[in-house]
mmCIF file of C-alpha atoms in Angstrom:
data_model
loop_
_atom_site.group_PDB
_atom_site.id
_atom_site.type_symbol
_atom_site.label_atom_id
_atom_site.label_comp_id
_atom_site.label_asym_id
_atom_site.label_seq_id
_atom_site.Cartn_x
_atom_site.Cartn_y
_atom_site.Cartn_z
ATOM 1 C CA UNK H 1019 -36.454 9.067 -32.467
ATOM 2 C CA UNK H 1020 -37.845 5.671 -32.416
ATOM 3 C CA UNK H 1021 -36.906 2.968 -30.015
ATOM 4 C CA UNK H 1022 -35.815 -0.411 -30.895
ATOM 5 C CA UNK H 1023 -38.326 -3.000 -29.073
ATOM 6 C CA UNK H 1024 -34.806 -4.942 -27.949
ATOM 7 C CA UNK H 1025 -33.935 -1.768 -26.166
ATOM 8 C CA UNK H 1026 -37.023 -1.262 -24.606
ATOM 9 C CA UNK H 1027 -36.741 -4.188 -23.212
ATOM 10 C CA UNK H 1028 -34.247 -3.613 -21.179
ATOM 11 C CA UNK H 1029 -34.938 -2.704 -17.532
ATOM 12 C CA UNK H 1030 -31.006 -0.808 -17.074
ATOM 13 C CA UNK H 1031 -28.940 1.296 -18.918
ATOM 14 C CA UNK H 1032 -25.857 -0.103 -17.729
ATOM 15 C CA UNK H 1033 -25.048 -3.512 -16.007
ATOM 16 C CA UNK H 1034 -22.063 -4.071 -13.863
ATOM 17 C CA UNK H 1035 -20.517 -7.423 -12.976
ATOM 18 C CA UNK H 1036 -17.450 -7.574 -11.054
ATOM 19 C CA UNK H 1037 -14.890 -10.510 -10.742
ATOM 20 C CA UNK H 1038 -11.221 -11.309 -11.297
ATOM 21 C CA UNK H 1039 -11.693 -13.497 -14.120
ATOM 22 C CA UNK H 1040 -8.580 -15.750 -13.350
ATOM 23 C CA UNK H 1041 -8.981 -17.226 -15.353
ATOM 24 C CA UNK H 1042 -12.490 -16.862 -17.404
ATOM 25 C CA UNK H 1043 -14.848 -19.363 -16.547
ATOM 26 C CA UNK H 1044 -18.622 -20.598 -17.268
ATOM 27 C CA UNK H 1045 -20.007 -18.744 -14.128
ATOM 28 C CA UNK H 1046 -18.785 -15.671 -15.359
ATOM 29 C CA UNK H 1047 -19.513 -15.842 -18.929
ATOM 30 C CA UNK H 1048 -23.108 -16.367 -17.891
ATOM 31 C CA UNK H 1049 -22.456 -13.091 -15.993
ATOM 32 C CA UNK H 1050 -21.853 -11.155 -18.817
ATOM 33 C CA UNK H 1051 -24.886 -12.448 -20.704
ATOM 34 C CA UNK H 1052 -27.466 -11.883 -18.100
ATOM 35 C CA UNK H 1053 -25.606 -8.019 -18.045
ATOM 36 C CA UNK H 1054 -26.309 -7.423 -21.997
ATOM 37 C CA UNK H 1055 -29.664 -9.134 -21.958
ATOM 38 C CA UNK H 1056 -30.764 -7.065 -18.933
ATOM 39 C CA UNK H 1057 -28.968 -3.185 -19.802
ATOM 40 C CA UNK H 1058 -27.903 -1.664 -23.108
ATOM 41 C CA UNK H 1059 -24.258 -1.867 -22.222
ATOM 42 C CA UNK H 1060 -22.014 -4.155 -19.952
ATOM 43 C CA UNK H 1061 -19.118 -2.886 -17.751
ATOM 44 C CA UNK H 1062 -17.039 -5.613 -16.556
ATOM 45 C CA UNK H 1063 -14.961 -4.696 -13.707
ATOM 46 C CA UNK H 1064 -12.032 -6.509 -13.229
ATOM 47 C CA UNK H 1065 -10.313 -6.875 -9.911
ATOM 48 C CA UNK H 1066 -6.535 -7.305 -8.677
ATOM 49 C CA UNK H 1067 -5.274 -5.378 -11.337
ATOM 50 C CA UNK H 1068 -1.491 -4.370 -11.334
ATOM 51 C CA UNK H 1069 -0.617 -7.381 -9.502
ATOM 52 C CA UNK H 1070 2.408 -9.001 -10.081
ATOM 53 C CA UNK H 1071 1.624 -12.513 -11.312
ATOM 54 C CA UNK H 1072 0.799 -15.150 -9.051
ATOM 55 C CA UNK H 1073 -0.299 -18.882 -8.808
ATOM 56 C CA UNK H 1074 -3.579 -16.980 -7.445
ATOM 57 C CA UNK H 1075 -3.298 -14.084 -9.674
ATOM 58 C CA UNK H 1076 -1.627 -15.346 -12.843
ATOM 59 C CA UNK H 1077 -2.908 -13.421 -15.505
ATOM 60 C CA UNK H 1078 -2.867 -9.510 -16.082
ATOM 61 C CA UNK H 1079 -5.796 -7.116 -17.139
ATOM 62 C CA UNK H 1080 -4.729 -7.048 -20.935
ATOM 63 C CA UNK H 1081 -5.007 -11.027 -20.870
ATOM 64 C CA UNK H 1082 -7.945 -11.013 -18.912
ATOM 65 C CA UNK H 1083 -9.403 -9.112 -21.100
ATOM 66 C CA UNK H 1084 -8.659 -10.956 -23.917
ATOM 67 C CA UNK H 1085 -10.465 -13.822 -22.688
ATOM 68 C CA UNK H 1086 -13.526 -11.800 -21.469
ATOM 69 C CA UNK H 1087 -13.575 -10.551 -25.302
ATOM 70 C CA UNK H 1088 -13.299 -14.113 -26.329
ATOM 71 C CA UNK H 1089 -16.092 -15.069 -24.828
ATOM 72 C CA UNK H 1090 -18.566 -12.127 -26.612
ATOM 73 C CA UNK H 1091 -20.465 -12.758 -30.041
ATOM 74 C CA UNK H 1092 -18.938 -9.854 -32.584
ATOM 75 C CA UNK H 1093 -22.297 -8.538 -32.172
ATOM 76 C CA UNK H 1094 -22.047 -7.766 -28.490
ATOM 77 C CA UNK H 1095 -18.335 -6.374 -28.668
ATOM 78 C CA UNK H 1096 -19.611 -2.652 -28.700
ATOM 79 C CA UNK H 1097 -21.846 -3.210 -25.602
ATOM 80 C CA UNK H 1098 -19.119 -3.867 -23.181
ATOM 81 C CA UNK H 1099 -16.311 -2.158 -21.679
ATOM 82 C CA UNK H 1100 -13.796 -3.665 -19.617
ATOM 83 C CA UNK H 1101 -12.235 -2.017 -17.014
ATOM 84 C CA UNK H 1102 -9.268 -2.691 -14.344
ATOM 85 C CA UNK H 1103 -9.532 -1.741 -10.724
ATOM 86 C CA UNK H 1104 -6.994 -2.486 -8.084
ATOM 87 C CA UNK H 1105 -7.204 -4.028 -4.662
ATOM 88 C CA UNK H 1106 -7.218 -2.353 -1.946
ATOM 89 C CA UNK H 1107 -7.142 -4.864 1.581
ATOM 90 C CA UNK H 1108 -7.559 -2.934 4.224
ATOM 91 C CA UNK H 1109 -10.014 -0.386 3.103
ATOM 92 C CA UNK H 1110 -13.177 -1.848 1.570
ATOM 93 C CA UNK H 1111 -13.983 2.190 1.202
ATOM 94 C CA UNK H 1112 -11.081 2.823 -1.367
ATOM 95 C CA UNK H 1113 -11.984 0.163 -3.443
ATOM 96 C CA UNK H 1114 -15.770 0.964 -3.411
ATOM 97 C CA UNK H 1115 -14.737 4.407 -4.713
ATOM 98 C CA UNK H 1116 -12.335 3.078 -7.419
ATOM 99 C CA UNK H 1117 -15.128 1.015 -8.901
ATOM 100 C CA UNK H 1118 -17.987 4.067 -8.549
ATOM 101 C CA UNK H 1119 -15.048 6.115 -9.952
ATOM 102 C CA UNK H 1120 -14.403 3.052 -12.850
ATOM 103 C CA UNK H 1121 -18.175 3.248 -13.347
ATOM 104 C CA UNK H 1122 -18.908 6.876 -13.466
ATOM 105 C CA UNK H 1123 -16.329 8.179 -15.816
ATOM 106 C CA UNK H 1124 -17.842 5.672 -18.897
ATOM 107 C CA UNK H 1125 -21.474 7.237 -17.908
ATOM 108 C CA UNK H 1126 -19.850 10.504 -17.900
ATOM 109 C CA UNK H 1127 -18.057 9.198 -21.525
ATOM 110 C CA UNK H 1128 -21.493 8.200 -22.977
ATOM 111 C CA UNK H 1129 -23.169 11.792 -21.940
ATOM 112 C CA UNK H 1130 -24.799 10.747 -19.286
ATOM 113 C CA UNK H 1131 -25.217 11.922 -16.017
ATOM 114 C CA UNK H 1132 -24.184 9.374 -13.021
ATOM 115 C CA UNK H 1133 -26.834 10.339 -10.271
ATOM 116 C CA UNK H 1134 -29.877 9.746 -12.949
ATOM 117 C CA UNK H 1135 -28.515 6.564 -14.908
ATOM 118 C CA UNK H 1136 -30.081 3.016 -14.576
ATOM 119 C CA UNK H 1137 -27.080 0.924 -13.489
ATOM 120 C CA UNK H 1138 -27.695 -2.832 -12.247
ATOM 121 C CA UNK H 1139 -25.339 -5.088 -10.849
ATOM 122 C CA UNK H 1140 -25.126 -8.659 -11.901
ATOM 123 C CA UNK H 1141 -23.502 -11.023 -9.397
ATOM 124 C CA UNK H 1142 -24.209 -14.518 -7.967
ATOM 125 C CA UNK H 1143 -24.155 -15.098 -4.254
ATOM 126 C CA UNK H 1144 -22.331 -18.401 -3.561
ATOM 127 C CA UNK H 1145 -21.147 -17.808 -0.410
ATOM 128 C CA UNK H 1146 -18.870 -15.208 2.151
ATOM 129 C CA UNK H 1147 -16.424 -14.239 -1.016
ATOM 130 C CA UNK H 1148 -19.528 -12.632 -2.483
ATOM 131 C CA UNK H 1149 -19.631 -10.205 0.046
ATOM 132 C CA UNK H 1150 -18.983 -7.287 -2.107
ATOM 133 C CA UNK H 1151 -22.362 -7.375 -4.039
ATOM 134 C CA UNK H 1152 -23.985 -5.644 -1.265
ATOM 135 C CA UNK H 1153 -21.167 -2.892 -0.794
ATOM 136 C CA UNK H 1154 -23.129 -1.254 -3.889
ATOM 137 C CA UNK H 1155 -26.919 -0.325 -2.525
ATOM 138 C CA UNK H 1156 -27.314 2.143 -5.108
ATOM 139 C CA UNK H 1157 -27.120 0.051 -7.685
ATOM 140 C CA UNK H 1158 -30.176 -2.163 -8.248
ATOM 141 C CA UNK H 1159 -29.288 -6.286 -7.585
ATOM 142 C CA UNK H 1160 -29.629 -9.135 -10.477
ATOM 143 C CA UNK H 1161 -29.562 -11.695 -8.910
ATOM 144 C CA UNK H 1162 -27.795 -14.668 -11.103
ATOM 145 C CA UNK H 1163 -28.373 -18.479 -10.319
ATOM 146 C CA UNK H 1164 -25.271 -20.438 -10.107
ATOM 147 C CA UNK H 1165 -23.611 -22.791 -13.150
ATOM 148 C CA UNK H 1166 -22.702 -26.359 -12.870
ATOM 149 C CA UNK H 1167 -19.157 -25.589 -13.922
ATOM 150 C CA UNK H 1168 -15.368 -25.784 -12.207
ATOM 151 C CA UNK H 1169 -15.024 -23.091 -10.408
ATOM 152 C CA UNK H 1170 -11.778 -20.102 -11.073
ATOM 153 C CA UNK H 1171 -9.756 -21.548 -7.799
ATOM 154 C CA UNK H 1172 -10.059 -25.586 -9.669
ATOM 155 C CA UNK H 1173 -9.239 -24.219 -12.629
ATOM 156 C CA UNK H 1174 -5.851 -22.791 -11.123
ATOM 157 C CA UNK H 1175 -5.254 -25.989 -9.149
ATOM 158 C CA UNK H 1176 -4.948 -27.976 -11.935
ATOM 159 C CA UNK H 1177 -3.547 -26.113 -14.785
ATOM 160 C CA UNK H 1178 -0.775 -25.317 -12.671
ATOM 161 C CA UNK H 1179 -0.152 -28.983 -11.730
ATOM 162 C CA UNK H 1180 1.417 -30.320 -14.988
ATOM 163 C CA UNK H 1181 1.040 -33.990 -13.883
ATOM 164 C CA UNK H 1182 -3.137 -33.147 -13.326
ATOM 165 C CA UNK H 1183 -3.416 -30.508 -16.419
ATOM 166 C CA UNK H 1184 -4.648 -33.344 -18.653
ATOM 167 C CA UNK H 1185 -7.718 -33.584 -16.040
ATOM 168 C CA UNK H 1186 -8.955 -30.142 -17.228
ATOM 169 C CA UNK H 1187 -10.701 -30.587 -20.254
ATOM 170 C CA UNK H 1188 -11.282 -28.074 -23.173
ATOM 171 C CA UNK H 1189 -14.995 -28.604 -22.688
ATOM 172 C CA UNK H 1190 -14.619 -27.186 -18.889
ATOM 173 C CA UNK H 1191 -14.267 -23.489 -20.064
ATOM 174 C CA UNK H 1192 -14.942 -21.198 -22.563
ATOM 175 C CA UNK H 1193 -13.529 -21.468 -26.090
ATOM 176 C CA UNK H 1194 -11.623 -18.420 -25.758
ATOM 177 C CA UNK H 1195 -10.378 -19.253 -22.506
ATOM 178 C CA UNK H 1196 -9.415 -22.813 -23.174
ATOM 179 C CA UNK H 1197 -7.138 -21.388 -26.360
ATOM 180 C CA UNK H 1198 -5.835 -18.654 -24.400
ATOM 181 C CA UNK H 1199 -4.625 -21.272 -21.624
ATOM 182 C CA UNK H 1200 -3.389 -23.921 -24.280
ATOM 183 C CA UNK H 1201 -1.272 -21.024 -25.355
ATOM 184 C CA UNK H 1202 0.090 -19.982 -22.175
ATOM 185 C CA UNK H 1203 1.305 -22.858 -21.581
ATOM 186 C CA UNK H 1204 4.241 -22.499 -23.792
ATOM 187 C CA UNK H 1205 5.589 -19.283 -21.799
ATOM 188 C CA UNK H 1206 8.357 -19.026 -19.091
ATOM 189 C CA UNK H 1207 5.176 -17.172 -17.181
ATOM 190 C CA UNK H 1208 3.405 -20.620 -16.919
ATOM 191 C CA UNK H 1209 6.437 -22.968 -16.224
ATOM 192 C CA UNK H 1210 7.661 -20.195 -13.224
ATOM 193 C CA UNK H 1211 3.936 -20.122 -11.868
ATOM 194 C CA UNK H 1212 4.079 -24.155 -11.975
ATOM 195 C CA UNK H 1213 7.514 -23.999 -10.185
ATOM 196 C CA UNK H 1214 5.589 -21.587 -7.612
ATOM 197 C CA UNK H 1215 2.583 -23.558 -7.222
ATOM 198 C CA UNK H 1216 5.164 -26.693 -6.061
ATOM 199 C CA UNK H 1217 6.507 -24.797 -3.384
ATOM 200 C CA UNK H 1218 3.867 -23.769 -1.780
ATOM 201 C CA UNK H 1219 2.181 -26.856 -1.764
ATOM 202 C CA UNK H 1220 5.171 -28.597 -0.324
ATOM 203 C CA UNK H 1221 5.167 -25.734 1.787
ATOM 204 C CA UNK H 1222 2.131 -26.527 3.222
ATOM 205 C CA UNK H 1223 2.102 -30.002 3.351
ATOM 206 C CA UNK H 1224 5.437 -29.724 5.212
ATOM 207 C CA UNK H 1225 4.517 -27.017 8.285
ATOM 208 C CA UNK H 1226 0.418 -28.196 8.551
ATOM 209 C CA UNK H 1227 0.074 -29.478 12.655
ATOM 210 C CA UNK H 1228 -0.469 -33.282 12.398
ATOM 211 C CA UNK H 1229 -3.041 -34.364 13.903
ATOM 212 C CA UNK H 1230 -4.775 -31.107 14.229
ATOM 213 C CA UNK H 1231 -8.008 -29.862 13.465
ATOM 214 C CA UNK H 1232 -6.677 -26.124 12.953
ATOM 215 C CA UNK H 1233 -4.577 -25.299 10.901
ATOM 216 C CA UNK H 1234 -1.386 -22.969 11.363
ATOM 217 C CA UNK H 1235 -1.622 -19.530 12.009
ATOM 218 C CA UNK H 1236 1.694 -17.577 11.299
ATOM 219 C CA UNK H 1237 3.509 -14.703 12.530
ATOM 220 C CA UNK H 1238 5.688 -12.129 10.785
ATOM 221 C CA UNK H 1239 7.249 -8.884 10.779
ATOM 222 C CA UNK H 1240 7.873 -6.429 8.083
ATOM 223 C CA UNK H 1241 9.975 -3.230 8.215
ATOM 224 C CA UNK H 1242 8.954 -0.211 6.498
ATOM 225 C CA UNK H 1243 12.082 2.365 6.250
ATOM 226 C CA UNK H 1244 12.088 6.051 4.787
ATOM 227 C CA UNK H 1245 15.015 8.192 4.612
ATOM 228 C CA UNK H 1246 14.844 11.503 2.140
ATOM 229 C CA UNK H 1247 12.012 10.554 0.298
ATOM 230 C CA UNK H 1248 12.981 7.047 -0.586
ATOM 231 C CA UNK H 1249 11.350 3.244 0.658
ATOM 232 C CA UNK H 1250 14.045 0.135 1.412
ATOM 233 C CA UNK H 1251 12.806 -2.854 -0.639
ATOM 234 C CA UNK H 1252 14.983 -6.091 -1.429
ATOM 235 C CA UNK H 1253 14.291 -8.101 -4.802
ATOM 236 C CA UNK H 1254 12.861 -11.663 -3.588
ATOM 237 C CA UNK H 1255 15.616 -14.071 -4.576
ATOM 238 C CA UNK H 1256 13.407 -17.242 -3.917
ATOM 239 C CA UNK H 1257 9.811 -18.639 -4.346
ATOM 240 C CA UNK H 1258 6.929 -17.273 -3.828
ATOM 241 C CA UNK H 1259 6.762 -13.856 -5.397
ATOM 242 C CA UNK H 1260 10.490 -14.778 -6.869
ATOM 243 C CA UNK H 1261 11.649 -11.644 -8.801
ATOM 244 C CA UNK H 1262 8.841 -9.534 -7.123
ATOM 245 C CA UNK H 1263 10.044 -6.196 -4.009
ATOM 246 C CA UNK H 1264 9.191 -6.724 -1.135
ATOM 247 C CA UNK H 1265 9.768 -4.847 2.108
ATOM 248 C CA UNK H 1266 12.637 -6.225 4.291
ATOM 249 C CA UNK H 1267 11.160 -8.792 6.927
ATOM 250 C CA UNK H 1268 10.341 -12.365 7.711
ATOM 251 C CA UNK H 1269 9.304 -15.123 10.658
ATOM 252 C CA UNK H 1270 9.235 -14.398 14.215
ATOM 253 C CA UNK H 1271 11.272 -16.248 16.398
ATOM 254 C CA UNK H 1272 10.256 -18.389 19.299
ATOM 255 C CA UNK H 1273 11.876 -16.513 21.600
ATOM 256 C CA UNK H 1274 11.751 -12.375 19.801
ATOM 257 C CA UNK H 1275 9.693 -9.708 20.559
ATOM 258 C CA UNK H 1276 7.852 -8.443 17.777
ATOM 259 C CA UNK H 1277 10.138 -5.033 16.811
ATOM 260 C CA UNK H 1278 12.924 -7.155 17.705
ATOM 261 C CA UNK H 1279 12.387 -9.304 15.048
ATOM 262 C CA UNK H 1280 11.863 -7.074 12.566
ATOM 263 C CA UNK H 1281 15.015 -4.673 13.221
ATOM 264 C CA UNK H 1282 16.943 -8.443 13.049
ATOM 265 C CA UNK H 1283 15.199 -9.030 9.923
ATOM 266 C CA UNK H 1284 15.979 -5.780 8.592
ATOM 267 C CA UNK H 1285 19.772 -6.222 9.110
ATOM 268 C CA UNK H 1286 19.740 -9.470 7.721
ATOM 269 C CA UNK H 1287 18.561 -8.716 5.004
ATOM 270 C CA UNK H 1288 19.279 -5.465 3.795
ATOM 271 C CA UNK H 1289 22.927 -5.272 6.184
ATOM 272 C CA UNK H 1290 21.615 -1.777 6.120
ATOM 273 C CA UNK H 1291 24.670 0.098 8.068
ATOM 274 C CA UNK H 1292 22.320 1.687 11.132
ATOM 275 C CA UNK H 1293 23.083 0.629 14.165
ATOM 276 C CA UNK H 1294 20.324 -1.840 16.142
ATOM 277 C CA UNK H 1295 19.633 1.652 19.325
ATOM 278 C CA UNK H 1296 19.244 4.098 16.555
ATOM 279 C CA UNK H 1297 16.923 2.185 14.767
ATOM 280 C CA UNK H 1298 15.033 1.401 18.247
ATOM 281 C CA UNK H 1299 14.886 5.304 18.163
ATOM 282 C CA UNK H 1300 13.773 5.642 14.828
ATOM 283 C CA UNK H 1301 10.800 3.733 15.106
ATOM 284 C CA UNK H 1302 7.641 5.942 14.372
ATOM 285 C CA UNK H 1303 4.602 3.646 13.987
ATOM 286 C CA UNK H 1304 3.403 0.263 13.887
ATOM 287 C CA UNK H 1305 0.152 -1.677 12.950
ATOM 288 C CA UNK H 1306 -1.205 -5.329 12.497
ATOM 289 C CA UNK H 1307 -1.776 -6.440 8.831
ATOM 290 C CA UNK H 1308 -4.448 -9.520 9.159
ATOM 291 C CA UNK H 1309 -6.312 -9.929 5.381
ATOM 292 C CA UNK H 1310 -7.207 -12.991 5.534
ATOM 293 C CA UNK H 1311 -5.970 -14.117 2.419
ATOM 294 C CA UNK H 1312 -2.543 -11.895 1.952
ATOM 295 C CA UNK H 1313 -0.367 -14.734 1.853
ATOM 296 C CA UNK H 1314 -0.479 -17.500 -0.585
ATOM 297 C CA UNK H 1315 1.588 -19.839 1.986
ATOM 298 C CA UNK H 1316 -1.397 -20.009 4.652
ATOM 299 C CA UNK H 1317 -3.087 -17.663 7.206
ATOM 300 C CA UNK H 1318 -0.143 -15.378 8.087
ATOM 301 C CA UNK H 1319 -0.546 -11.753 10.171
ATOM 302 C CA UNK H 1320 2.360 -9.348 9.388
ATOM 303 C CA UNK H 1321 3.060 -6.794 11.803
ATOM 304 C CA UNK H 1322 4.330 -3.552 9.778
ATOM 305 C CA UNK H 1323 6.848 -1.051 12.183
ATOM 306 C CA UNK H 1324 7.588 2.139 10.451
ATOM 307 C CA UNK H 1325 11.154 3.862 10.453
ATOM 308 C CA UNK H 1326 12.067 7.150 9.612
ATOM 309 C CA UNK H 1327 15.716 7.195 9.284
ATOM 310 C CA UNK H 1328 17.613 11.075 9.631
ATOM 311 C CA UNK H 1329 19.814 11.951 6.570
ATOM 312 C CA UNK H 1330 22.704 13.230 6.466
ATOM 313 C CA UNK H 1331 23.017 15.283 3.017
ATOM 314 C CA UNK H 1332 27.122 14.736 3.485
ATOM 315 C CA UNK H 1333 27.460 11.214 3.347
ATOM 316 C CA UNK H 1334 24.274 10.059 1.445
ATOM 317 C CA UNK H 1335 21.480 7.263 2.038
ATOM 318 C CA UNK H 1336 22.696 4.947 4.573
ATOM 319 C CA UNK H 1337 24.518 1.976 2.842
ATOM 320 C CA UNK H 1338 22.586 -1.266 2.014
ATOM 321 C CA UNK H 1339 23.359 -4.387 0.529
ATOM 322 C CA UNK H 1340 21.968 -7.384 -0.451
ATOM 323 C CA UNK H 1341 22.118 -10.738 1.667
ATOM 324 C CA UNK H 1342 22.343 -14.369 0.664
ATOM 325 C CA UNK H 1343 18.485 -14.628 -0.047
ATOM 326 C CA UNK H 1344 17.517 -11.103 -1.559
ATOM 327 C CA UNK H 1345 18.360 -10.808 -5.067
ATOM 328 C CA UNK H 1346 18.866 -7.081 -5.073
ATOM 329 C CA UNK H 1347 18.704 -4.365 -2.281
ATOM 330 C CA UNK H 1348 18.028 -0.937 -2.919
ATOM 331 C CA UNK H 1349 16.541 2.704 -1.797
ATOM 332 C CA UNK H 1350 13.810 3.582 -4.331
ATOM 333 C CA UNK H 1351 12.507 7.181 -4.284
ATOM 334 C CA UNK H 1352 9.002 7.018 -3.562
ATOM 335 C CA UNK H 1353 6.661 8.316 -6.222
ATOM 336 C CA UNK H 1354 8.701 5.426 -8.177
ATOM 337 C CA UNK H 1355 7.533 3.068 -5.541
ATOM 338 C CA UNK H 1356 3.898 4.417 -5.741
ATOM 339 C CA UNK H 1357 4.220 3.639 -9.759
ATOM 340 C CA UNK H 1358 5.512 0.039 -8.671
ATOM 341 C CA UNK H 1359 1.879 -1.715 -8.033
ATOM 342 C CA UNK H 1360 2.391 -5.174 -10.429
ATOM 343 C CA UNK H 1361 5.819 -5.201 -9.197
ATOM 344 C CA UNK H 1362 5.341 -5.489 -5.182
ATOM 345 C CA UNK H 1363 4.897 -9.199 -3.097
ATOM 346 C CA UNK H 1364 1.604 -9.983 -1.908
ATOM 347 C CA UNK H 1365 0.209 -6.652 -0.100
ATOM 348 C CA UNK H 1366 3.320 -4.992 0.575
ATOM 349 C CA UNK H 1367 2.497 -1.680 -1.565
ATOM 350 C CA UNK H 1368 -0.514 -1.607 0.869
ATOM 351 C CA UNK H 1369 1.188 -1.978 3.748
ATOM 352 C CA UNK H 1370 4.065 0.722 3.088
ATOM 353 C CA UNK H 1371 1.141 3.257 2.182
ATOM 354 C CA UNK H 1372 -0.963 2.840 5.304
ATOM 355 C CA UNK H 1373 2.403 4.419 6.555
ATOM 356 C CA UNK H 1374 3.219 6.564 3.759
ATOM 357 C CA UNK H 1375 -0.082 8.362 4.381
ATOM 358 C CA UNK H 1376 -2.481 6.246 1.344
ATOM 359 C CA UNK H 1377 -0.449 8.197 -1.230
ATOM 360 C CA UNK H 1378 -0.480 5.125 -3.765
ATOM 361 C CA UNK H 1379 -2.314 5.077 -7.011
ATOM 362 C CA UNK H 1380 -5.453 2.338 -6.770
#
């Protein structure tokens, strides 16, 4: 069979470039380009999948997507594959696999075998964030030179900001991604994620230090309880992550020790019918949860304390109910938890399976 000359010029068989396209910009459609004109086909990972949405994650794989497509000539369509891979904080490993997993199953698809395919991966390194382009040795490094354009975390800034949206131009993104963001405008997804973005900027303006060269550092708790097979989470009444589970917790007090807190948060917020000693007794576990960027309201370090709570088959799970600022309280049986990814705040479905023994689906 005779080889096309385009083909042969390709170094790879398969190129790889990684990002969370939120939204699509310049930088990564240049990505993508540099991946077809360097391998035969283009797999575009794309990260924080099965998030709920988010002023930093506002837009879900299928949309994502979308714009990725939008920004491919009809020609190239059939060359890439886009695929979603989760997050995975506290274990760099996980999410390694996931995307060598991601990877190897389309090579696998195509009738290839992994070990002996050409695979390159296309990235640009701006600066620390980039740090995952050299978690992949195996794969051989393209190297991509950066683009005068606004950058993914700009982009957010102002589209969110309906008095500054008119400052973002159609001419600063790509076609596709321009329409797809003129159209998103018009859903009750953009005007809550606007309503979010508010809050935490007054949120910050209103607990930064004055005066201070360092900005705050915050402390908080978060409980994780089991009892026959089921996880306590509370629906978050308020902004950020309004709508979103979460597991029961909150601020440390000036004057609490660390489980303290989190028992008091517990009760407060779940008025979960245990008393405070038996609770003290139930505590199994506890670890510090410190990704840098796990909270959207500023640098914030959770510590997680796991209880294990005895049943008693007679009377039922304990009794719960919601307080004043959860909209909903309840037990959920756990593999429905572990199917609950896009629906958990911030890291939370990390946090309950460093307990629950990393049972979660990535």
């Amino acid at each position: 069979m005779t080889t096309s000359s385009t083909q042969t010029a390709r170094k790879f068989q398969y190129a790889i470039v990684i990002g969370r396209f939120q939204p699509v910009h310049f930088g990564h459609q240049r990505l993508i380009e540099e991946g077809l004109r360097a391998a035969d086909r283009v797999i575009v990972v794309v990260g924080s999948d099965r998030k709920p949405r988010s002023v930093k994650n506002p837009f879900t794989f299928d949309e994502r997507e979308r714009m990725v497509r939008a920004c491919l000539r009809g020609t190239e369509q059939m060359r890439v594959s886009v695929v979603g891979v989760g997050d995975s904080p506290y274990n760099d490993q996980i999410w390694i696999a996931s995307i060598q997993s991601a990877v190897e199953r389309l090579i696998v698809q195509d009738g290839h075998a992994p070990a002996n395919a050409r695979v390159a991966l296309v990235g640009h390194l701006k600066d620390a964030s980039s740090y995952y382009l050299k978690l992949f040795p195996h794969w051989e490094f393209v190297g991509q030179s950066s683009v005068e354009s606004l950058n993914a975390t700009d982009v957010r800034s102002l589209y969110f900001d309906p008095e500054n949206r008119g400052q973002l131009a159609r001419a600063d993104l790509p076609d596709g991604t321009a329409a797809f963001l003129d159209q998103f405008t018009r859903t009750a997804d953009y005007a809550e994620l606007c309503e979010e973005r508010a809050f935490l900027v007054d949120y910050r303006d209103k607990y930064r230090y004055a005066g201070s060269s360092f900005p705050p550092i915050y402390t908080t708790v978060d409980a994780i309880v089991v009892e026959a097979g089921h996880i306590l989470l509370v629906q978050r009444k308020f902004h950020p992550g309004k709508g979103t589970w979460a597991l029961p917790g909150g601020f440390v007090g000036q004057h609490e020790r660390l489980q303290d807190a989190a028992i008091r948060e517990l009760k407060e917020e779940t008025r979960l019918k245990v008393p405070v000693p038996v609770l003290n007794g139930s505590m199994k576990a506890n670890h510090v949860f410190d990704a840098p960027d796990r909270s959207q309201r500023g640098r914030t370090i959770t510590h997680g304390f796991f209880f294990e709570l005895a049943h008693n088959q007679w009377t039922g799970l304990s009794d719960v109910r919601a307080d004043d600022d959860a909209a909903a309280v309840r037990w959920v049986p756990i593999a429905e938890f572990l199917d609950m990814q896009d629906r958990i705040y911030e890291d939370h479905f990390f946090i309950a399976n460093h307990f629950l023994g990393g049972l979660g689906k990535n």
